[in-house]
Coordinates of C-alpha atoms and ligand atoms in Angstrom, one line a residue:
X14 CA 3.8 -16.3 13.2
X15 CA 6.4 -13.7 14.0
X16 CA 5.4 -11.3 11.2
X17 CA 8.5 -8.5 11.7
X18 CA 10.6 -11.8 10.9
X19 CA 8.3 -12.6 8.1
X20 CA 8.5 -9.3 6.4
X21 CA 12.1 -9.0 7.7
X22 CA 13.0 -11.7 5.8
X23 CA 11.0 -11.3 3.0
X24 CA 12.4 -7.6 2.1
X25 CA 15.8 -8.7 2.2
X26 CA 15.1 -11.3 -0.1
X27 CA 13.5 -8.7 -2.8
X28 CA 15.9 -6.2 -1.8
X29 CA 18.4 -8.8 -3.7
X30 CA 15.8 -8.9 -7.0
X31 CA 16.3 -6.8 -9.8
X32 CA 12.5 -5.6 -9.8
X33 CA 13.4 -4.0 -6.5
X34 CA 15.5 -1.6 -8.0
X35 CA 13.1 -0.1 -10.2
X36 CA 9.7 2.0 -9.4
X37 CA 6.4 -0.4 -9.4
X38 CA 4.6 0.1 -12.7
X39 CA 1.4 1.8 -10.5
X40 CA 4.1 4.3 -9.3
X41 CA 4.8 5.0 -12.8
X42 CA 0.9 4.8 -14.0
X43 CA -0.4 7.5 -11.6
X44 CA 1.7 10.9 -12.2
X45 CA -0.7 12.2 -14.4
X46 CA -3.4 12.1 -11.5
X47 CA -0.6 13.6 -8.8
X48 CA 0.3 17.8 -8.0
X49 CA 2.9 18.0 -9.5
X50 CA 4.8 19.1 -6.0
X51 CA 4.0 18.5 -2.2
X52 CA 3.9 15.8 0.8
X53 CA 4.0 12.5 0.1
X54 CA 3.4 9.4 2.2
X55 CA 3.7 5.7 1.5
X56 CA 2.8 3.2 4.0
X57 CA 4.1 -0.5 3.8
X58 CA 7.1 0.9 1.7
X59 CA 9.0 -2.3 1.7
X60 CA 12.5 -1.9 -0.1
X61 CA 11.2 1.8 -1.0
X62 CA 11.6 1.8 -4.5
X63 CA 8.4 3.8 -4.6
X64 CA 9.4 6.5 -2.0
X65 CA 13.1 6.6 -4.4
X66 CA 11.2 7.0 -7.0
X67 CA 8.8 9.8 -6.0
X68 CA 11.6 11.5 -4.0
X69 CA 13.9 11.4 -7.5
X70 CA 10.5 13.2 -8.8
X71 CA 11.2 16.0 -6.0
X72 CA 8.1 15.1 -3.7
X73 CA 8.8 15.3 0.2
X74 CA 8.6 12.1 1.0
X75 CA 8.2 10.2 4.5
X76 CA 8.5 6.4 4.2
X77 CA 7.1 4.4 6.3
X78 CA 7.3 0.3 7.4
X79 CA 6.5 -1.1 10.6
X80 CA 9.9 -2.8 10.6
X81 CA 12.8 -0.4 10.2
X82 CA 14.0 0.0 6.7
X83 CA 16.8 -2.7 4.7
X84 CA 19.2 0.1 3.9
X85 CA 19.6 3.6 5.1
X86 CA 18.5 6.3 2.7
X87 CA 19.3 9.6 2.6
X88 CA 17.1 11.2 0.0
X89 CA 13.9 11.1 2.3
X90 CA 12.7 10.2 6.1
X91 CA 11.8 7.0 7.0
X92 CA 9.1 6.1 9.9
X93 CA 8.2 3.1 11.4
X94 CA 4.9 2.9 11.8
X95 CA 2.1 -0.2 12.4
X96 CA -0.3 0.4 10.6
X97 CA -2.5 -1.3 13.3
X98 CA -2.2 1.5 15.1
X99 CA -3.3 4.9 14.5
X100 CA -1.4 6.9 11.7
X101 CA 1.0 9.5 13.9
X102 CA 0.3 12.6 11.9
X103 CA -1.6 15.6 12.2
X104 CA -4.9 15.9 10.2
X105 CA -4.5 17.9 6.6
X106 CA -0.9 17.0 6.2
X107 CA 0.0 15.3 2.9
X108 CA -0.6 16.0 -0.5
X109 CA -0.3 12.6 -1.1
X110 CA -0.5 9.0 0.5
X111 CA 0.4 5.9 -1.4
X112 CA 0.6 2.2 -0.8
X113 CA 1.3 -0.7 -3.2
X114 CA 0.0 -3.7 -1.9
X115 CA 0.3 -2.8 2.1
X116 CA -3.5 -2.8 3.4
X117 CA -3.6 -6.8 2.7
X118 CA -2.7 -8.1 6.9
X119 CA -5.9 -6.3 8.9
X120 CA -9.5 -7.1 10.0
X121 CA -12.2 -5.4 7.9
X122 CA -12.8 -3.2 10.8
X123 CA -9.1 -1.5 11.2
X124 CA -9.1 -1.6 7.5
X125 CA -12.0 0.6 7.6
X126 CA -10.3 3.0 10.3
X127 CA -7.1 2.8 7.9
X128 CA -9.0 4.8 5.2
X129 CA -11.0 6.5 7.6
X130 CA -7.4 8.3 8.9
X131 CA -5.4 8.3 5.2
X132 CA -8.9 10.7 4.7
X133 CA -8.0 13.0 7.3
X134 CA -4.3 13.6 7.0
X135 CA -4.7 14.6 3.4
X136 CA -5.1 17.7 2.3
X137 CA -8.1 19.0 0.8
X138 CA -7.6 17.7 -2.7
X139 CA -5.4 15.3 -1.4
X140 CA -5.0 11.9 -3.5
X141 CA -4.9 8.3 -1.8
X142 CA -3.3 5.9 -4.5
X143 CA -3.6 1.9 -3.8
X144 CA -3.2 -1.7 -5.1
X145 CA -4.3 -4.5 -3.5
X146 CA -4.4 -8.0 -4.3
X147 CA -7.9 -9.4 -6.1
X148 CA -9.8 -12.1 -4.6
X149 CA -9.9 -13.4 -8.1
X150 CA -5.8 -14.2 -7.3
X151 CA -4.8 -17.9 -7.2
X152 CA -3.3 -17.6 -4.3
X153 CA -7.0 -17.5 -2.6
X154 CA -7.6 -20.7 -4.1
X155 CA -4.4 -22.1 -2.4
X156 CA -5.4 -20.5 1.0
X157 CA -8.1 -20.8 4.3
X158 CA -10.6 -18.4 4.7
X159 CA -10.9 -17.5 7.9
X160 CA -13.9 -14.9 7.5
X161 CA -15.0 -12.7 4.4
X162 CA -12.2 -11.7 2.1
X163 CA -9.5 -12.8 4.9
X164 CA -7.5 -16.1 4.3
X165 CA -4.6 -17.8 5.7
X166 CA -2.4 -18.5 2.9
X167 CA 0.0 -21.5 2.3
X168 CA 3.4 -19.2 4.2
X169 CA 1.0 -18.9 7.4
X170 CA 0.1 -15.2 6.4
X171 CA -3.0 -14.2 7.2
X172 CA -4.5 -12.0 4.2
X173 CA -7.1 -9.4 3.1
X174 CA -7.7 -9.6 -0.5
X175 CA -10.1 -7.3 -2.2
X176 CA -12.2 -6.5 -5.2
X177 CA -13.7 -2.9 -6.9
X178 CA -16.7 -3.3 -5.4
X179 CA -15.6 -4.5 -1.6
X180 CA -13.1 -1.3 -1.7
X181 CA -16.2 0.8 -2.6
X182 CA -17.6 -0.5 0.5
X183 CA -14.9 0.1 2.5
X184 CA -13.4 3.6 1.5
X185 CA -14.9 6.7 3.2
X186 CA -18.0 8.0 1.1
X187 CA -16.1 11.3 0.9
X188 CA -13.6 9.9 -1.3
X189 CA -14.0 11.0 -4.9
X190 CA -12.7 8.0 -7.0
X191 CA -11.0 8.5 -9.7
X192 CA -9.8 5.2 -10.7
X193 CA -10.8 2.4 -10.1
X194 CA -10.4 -1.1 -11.8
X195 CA -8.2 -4.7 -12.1
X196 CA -5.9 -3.9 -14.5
X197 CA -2.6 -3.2 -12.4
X198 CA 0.4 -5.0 -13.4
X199 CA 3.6 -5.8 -11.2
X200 CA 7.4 -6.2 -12.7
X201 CA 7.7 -9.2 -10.1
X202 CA 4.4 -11.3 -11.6
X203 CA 3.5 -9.6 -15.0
X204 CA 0.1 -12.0 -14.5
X205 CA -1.3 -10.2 -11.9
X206 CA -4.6 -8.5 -12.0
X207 CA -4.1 -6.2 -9.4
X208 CA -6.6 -3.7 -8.3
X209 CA -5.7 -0.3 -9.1
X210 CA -7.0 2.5 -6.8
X211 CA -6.7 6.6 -7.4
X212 CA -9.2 8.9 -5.5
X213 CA -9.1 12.5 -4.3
X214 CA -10.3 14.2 -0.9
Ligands
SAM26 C1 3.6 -7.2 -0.1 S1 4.7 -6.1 0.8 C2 4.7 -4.7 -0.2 C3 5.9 -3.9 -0.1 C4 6.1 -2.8 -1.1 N1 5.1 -1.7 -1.0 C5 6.0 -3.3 -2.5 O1 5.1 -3.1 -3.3 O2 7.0 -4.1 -2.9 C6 3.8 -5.7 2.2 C7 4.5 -4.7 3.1 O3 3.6 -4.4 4.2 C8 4.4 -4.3 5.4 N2 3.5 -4.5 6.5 C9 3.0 -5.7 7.0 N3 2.3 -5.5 8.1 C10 2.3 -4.2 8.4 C11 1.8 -3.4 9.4 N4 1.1 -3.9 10.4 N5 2.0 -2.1 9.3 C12 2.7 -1.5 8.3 N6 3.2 -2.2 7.3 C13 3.1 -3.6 7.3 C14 5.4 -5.3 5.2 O4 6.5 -5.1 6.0 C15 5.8 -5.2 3.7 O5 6.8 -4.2 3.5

C-alpha cells in the first residue's frame, strides 16, 4: 500500500467535511490540564484543525504530518515529519506535544521509542496529550491481526489499536498520568470510545 497516497487521499477527503473545520472535542476537553502559554507540538496533524485551534488559543505551534499539509497556513509552522523516524528536535523543547489518533501505523517497538522521545523533548512539566483507537472498536472485529494489538484492516491499513492498560505498558514509567480512560468522543463518529490520554513529565 502506498500510505502517503492513502493519507493523501484521505485528508482531502475530510478536509471537504464539516467536522474538519472545527477543533476535535479532546482538543477542547484538555485546556484545563495545559500552561496556559508555551510550545506546542502535534504529530499526525491531519487537516490541522487541532494546531488552528491551539494556535487561535496563542500557543506556538509547530505542525507536523509526514505528508506535506492540504492547505498552506499561515498562523503556525508546519513540519513534515515520519514519525518512523526519530523526532528532529532538541531534548526539553515543548511545553506541549499532542496527537489525536496518530500513534495507530507502528510496531510495538517504534511505538515504544515514540514515547520514549515525546518524553525527552518536553519540558520538565511538560504534558503529552493522546487518543487512540480501543481494541474494543468494531473495526478490529472487521480486520486481521497480524501480531498483538496490530491488524490489517478491511482499506489494507495496517493498525495499532490500544487499550488503558496496554498504554500503561507502553509509556515511559516517568510519565505521571493524569488521565487516563475510554471515554473520548469524536464529532466525525459520536460512538466512539476512544481512549483519552493526559500525562505530565
Ligand atoms: C486518523 S488520521 C488523524 C489525523 C488528525 N490528527 C485527526 O484527528 O483528524 C492519522 C494521521 O496520521 C498520519 N500518519 C500516518 N502515518 C504517519 C507517519 N508514519 N508519521 C507521521 N504521521 C503519520 C496521517 O497522515 C494522518 O494525518
Amino acid at each position: 500500500m502506498d500510505l502517503p497516497t492513502y493519507w493523501s487521499n484521505k485528508l482531502s477527503q475530510y478536509s471537504t467535511e464539516e467536522w474538519s473545520k472545527k477543533p476535535n472535542i479532546f482538543a477542547t476537553e484538555i485546556l484545563k490540564y495545559l500552561p496556559n502559554t508555551g510550545e506546542l507540538l502535534e504529530l499526525g496533524a491531519g487537516v490541522c484543525q487541532d494546531s488552528i485551534y491551539f494556535s487561535s488559543l496563542g500557543y506556538k505551534v509547530i505542525a507536523s504530518d509526514f505528508i506535506p499539509p492540504i492547505k498552506k497556513h499561515s498562523e503556525f509552522d508546519y513540519q513534515v515529519i515520519d514519525l518512523n523516524n526519530s523526532l528532529p528536535f532538541n531534548d526539553f523543547t515543548f511545553d506541549i506535544v499532542y496527537c489525536h489518533l496518530g500513534m495507530h501505523f507502528f510496531t510495538i517497538q517504534r511505538t515504544k521509542q515514540i514515547f520514549s522521545e515525546i518524553y525527552k523533548v518536553l519540558k520538565p512539566g511538560g504534558i503529552f496529550c493522546a487518543t487512540f483507537n480501543s481494541l474494543t472498536d468494531s473495526e478490529v472485529k472487521n480486520s486481521n491481526k497480524i501480531d498483538s494489538d496490530y491488524y490489517q484492516t478491511p482499506s489494507g491499513l495496517i493498525k495499532r489499536f490500544f487499550s488503558p492498560e496496554s498504554l500503561k505498558q507502553i509509556l515511559p514509567s516517568d510519565f505521571k498520568i493524569i488521565l487516563l480512560d475510554s471515554n473520548g468522543v469524536t464529532i466525525k463518529d459520536g460512538s466512539n470510545k476512544l481512549i483519552r490520554l493526559v500525562c505530565q513529565k
